[in-house]
PDB file of C-alpha atoms and ligand atoms in Angstrom:
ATOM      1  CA  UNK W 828      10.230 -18.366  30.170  1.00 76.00           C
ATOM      2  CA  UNK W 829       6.783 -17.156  29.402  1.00 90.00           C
ATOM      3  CA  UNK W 830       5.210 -16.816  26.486  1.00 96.00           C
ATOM      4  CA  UNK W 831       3.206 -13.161  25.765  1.00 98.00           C
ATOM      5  CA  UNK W 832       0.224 -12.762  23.748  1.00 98.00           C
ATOM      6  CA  UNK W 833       0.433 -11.631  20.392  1.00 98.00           C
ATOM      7  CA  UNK W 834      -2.204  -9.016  19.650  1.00 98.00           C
ATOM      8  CA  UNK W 835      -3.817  -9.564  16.260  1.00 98.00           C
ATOM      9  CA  UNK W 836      -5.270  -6.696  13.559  1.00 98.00           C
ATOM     10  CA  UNK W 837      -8.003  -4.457  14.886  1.00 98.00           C
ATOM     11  CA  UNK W 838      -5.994  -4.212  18.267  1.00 98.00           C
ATOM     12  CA  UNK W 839      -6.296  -0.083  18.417  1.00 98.00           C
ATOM     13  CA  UNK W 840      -2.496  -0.661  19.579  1.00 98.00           C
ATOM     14  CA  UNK W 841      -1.086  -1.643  16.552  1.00 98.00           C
ATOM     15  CA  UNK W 842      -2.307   1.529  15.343  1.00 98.00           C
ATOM     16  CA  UNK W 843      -0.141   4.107  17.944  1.00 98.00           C
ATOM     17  CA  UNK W 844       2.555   5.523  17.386  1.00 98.00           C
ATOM     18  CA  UNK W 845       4.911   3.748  20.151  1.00 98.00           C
ATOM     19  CA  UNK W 846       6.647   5.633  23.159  1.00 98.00           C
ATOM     20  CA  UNK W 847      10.445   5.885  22.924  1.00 98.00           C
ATOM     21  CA  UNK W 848      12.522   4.339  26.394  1.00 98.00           C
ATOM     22  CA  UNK W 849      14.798   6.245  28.180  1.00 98.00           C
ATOM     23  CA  UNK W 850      18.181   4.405  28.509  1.00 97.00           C
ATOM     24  CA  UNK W 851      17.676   4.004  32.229  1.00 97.00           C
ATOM     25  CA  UNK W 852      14.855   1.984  31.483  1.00 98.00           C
ATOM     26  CA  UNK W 853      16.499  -0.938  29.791  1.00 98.00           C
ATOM     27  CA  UNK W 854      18.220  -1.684  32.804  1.00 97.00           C
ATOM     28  CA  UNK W 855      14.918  -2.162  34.868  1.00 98.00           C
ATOM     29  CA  UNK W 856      13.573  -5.665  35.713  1.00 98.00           C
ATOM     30  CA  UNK W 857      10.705  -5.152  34.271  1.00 98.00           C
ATOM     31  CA  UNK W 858      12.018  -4.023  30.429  1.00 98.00           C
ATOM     32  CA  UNK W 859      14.988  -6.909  30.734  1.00 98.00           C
ATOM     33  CA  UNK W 860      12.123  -9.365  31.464  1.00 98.00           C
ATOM     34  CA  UNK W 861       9.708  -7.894  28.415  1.00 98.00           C
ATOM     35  CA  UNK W 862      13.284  -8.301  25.913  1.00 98.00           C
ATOM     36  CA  UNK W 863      13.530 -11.726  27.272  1.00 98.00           C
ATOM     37  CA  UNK W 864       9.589 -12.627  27.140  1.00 98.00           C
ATOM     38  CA  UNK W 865       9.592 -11.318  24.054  1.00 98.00           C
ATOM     39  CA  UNK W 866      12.323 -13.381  22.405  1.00 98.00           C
ATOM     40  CA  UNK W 867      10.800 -16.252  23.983  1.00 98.00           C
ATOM     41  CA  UNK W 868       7.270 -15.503  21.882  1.00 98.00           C
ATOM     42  CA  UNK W 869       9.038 -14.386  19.004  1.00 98.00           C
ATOM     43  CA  UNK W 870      10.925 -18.074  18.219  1.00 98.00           C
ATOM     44  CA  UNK W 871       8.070 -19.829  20.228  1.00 98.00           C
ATOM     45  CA  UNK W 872       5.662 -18.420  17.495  1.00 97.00           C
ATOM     46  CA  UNK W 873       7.656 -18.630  15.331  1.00 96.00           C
ATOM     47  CA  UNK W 874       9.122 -15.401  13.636  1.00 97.00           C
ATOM     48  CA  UNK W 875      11.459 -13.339  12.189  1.00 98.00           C
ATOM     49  CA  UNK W 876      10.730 -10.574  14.271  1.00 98.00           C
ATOM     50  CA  UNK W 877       8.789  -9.145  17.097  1.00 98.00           C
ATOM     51  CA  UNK W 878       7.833  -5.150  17.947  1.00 99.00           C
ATOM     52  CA  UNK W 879       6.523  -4.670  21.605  1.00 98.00           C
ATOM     53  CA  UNK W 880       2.988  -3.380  20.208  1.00 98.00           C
ATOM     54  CA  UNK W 881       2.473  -6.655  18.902  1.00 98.00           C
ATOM     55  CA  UNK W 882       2.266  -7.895  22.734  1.00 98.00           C
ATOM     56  CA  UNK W 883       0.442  -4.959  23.701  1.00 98.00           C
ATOM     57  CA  UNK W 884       3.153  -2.435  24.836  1.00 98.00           C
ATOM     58  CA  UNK W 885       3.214   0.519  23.114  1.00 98.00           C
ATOM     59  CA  UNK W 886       7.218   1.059  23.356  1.00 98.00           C
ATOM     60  CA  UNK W 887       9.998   1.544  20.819  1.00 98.00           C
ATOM     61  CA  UNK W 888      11.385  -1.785  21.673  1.00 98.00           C
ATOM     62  CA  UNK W 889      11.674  -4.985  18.492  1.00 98.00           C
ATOM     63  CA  UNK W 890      13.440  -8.343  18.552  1.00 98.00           C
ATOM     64  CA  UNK W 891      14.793  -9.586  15.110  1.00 98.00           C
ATOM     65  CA  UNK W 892      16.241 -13.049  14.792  1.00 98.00           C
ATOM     66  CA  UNK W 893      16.342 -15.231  11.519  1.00 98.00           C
ATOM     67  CA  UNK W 894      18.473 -18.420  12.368  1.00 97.00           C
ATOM     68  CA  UNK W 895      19.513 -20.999   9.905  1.00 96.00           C
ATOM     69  CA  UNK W 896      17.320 -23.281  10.605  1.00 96.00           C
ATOM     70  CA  UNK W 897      14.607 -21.263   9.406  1.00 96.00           C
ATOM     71  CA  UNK W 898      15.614 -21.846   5.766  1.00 96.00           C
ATOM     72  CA  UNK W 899      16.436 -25.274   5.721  1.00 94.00           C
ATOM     73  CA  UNK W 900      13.226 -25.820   3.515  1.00 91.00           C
ATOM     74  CA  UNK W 901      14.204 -23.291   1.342  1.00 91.00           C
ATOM     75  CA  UNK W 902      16.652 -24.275  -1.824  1.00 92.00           C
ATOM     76  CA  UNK W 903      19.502 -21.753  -1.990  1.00 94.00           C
ATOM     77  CA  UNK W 904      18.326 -20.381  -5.336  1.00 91.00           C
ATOM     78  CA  UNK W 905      15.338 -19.326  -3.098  1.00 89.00           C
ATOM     79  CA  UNK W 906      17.369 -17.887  -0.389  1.00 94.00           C
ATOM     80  CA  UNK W 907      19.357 -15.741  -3.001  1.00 94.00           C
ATOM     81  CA  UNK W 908      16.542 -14.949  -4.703  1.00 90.00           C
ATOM     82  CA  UNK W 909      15.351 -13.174  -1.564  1.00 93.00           C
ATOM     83  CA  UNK W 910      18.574 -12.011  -0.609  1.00 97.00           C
ATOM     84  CA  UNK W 911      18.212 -14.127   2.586  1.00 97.00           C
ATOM     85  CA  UNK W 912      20.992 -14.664   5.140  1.00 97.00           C
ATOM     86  CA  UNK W 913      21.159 -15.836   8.585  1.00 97.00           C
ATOM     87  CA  UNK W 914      20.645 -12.745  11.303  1.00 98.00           C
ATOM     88  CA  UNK W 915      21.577 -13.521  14.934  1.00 98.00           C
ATOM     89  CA  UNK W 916      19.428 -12.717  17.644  1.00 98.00           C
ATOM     90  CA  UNK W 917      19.438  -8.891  18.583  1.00 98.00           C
ATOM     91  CA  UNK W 918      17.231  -5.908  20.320  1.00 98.00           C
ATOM     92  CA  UNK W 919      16.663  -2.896  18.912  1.00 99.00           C
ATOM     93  CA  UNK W 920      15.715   0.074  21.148  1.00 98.00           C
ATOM     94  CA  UNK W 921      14.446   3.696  19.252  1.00 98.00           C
ATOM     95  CA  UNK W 922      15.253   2.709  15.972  1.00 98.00           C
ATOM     96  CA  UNK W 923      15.460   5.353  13.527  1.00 98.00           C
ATOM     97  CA  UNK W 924      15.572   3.790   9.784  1.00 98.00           C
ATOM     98  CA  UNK W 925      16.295   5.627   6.813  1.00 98.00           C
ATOM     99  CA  UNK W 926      16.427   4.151   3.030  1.00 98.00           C
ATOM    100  CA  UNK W 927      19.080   3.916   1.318  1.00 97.00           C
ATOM    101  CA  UNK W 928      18.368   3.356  -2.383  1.00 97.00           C
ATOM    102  CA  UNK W 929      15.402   3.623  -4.877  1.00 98.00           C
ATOM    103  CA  UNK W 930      15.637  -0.030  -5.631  1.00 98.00           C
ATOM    104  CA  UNK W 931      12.419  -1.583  -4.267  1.00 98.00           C
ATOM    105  CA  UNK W 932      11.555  -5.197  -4.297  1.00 98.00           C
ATOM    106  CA  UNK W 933       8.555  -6.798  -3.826  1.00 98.00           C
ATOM    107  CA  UNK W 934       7.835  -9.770  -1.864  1.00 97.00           C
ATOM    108  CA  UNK W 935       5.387 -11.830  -0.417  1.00 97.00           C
ATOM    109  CA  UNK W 936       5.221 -11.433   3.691  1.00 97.00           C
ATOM    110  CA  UNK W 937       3.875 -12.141   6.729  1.00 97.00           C
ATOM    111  CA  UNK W 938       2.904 -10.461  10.208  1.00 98.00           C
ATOM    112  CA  UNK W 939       2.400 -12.482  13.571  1.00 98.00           C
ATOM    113  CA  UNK W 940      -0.347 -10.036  14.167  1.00 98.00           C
ATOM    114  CA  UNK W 941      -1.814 -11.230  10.911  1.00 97.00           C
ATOM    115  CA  UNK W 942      -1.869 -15.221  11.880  1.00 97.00           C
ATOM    116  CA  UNK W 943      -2.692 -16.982   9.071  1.00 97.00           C
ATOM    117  CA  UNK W 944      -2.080 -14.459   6.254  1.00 98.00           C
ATOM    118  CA  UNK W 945       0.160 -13.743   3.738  1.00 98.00           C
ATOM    119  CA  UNK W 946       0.457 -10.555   1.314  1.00 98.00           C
ATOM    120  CA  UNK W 947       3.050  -8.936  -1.737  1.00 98.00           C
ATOM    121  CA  UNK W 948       4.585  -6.386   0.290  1.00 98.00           C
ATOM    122  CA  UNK W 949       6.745  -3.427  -1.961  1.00 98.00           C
ATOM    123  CA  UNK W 950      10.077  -2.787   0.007  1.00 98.00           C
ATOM    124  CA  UNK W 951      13.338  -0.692  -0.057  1.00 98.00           C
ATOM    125  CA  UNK W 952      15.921  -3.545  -1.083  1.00 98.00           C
ATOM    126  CA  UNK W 953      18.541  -1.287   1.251  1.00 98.00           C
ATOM    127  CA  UNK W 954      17.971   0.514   4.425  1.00 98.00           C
ATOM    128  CA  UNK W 955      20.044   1.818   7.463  1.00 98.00           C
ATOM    129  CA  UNK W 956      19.026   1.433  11.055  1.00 98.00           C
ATOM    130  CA  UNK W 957      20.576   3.647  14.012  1.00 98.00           C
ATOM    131  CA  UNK W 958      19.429   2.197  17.308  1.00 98.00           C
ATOM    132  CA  UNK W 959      20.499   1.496  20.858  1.00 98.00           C
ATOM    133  CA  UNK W 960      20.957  -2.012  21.737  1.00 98.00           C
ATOM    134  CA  UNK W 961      19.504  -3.696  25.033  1.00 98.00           C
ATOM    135  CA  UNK W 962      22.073  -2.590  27.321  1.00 98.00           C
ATOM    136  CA  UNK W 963      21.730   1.527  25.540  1.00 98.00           C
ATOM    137  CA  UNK W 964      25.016   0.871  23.759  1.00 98.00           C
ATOM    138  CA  UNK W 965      24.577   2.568  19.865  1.00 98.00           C
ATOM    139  CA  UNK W 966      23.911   0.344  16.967  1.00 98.00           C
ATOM    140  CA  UNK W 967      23.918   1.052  13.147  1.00 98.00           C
ATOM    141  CA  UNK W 968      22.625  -1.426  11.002  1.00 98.00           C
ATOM    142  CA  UNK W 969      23.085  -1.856   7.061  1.00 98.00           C
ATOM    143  CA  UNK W 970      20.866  -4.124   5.918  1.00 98.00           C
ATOM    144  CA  UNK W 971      19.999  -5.644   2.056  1.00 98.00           C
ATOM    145  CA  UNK W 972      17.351  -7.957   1.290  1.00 97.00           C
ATOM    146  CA  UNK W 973      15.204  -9.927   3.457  1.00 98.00           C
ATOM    147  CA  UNK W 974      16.996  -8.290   6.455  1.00 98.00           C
ATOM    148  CA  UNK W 975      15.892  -5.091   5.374  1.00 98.00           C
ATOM    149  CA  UNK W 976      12.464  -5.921   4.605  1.00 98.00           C
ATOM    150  CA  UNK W 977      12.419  -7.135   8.511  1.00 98.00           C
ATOM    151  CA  UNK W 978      13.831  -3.769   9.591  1.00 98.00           C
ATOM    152  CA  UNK W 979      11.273  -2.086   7.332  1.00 98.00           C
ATOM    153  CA  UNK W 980       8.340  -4.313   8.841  1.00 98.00           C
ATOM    154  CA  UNK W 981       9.026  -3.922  12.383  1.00 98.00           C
ATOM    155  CA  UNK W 982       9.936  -0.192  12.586  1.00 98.00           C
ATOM    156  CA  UNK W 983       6.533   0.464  10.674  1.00 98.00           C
ATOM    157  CA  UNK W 984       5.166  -1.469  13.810  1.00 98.00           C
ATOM    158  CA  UNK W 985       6.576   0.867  16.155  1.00 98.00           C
ATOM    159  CA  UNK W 986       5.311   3.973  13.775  1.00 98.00           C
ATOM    160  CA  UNK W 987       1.820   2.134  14.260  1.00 98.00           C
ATOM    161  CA  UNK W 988       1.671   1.284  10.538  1.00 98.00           C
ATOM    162  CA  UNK W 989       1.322  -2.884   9.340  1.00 98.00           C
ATOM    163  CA  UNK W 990       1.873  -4.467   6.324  1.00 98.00           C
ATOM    164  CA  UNK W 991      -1.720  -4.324   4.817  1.00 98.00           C
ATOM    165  CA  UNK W 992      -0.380  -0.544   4.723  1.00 98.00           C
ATOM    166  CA  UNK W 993       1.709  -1.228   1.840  1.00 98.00           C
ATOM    167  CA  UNK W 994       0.593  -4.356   0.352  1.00 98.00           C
ATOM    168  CA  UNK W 995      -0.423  -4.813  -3.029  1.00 98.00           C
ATOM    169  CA  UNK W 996      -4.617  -5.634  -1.873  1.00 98.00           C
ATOM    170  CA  UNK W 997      -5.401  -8.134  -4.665  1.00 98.00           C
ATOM    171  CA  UNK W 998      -2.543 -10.532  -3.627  1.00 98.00           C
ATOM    172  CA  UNK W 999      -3.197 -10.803   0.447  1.00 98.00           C
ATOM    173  CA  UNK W1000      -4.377 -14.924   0.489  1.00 98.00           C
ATOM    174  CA  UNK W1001      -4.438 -17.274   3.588  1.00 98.00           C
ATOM    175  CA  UNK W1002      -1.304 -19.169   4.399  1.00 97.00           C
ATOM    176  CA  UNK W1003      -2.861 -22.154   3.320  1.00 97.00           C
ATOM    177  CA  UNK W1004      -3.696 -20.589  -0.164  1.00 98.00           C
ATOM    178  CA  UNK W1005      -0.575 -19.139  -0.757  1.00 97.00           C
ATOM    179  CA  UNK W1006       1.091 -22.780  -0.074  1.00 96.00           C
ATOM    180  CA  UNK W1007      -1.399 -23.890  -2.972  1.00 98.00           C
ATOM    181  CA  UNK W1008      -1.432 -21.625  -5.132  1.00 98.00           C
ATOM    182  CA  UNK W1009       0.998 -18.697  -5.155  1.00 98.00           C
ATOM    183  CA  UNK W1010       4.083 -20.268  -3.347  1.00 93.00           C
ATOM    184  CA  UNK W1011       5.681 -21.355  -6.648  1.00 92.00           C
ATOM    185  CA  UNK W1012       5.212 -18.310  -8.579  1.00 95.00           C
ATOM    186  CA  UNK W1013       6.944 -15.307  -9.880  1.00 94.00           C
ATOM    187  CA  UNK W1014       6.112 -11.950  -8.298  1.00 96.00           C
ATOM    188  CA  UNK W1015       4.682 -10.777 -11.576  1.00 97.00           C
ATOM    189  CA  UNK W1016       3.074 -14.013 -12.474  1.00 98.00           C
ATOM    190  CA  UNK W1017       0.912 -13.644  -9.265  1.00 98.00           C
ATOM    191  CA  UNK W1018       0.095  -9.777  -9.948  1.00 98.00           C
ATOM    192  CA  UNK W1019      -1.059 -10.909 -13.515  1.00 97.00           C
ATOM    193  CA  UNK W1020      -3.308 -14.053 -12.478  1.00 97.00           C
ATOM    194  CA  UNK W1021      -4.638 -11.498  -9.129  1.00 98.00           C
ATOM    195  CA  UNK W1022      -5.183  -8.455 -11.727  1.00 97.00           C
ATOM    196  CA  UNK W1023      -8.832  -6.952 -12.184  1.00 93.00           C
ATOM    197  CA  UNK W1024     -10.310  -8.605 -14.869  1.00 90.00           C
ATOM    198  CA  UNK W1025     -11.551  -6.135 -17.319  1.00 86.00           C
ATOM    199  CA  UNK W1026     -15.294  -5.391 -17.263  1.00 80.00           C
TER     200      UNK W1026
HETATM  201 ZN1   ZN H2585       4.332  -7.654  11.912  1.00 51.85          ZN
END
């Protein structure tokens, strides 16, 4: 097992636009060692998911795994609140995502390239995901919910866009702040105490 470095904002390759593999590729050592290094860093870190520019390759590669054990601190009205299931551990290889409704929910997130921050983050509740898995086989995912704000979050990695892209500025806090402060609130509760105060 080894554990890869996540780069962090201001990396220049968080802002490329990442190479797609070829299908021969993903049965090399060397990409079958980066899925399995990067799974290791992902849970090691831990996250939800984990694009390869985060660890400095610039590749259409992501890891996406949200286990049960993640939410054990969360109550279930929380977990339906965010639409929030289990996902099991899988690799996603040229994703192509596409949105599937106009409903958009807003949510505060998190980035491991962004340690120690979080941020309200506007996202399509529904999205569809055509991929190849890690052995070139085709995947579709349908995802609602916190699933599809993962999607969302790691395919913008690969199209060399992050999350202070979309946020909504005024609400991005520390992790420690958000704990404090913001943790317990409604959505629109925090965008009315974070609002510009009129001059
Ligand atoms: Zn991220």
């Amino acid at each position: 097992m080894a554990l890869l470095e996540i780069v962090q904002v201001g990396d220049p390759v968080l802002r490329q636009r990442a190479r797609p593999l070829e299908l021969a590729e993903l049965a090399t050592d060397r990409i079958k060692k980066l899925v399995d290094d990067m799974r290791d860093t992902m849970r090691a870190a831990p996250g939800v998911g984990l694009a390869a520019p985060q660890i400095g390759q610039s590749l259409q590669l992501v890891v996406i795994e949200d286990p049960p054990a993640y939410h054990a601190k969360m109550t279930p009205e929380e977990l339906a609140a965010r639409e929030r299931e289990a996902v099991p551990f899988h690799v996603l290889v040229n994703p192509v995502l596409t949105v599937r409704t106009t409903d958009v929910v807003a949510a505060f997130e998190g980035c491991l390239s962004f340690n120690g921050f979080s941020m309200i983050v506007p996202r399509a509740r529904k999205v569809r995901v055509e991929a190849y898995d890690e052995n070139g086989e085709r995947v579709v995912k349908v995802a609602t919910g916190w699933y599809a704000r993962i999607l969302q979050h790691e395919v913008d990695h690969l199209n060399g866009i992050v999350c202070c892209d979309r946020m909504e500025s005024r609400t991005l806090t520390t992790t420690a702040n958000f704990s404090k402060h913001w943790s317990q609130k409604g959505i629109s509760e925090v965008r009315e105490a974070v609002a510009l105060p009129e001059s």
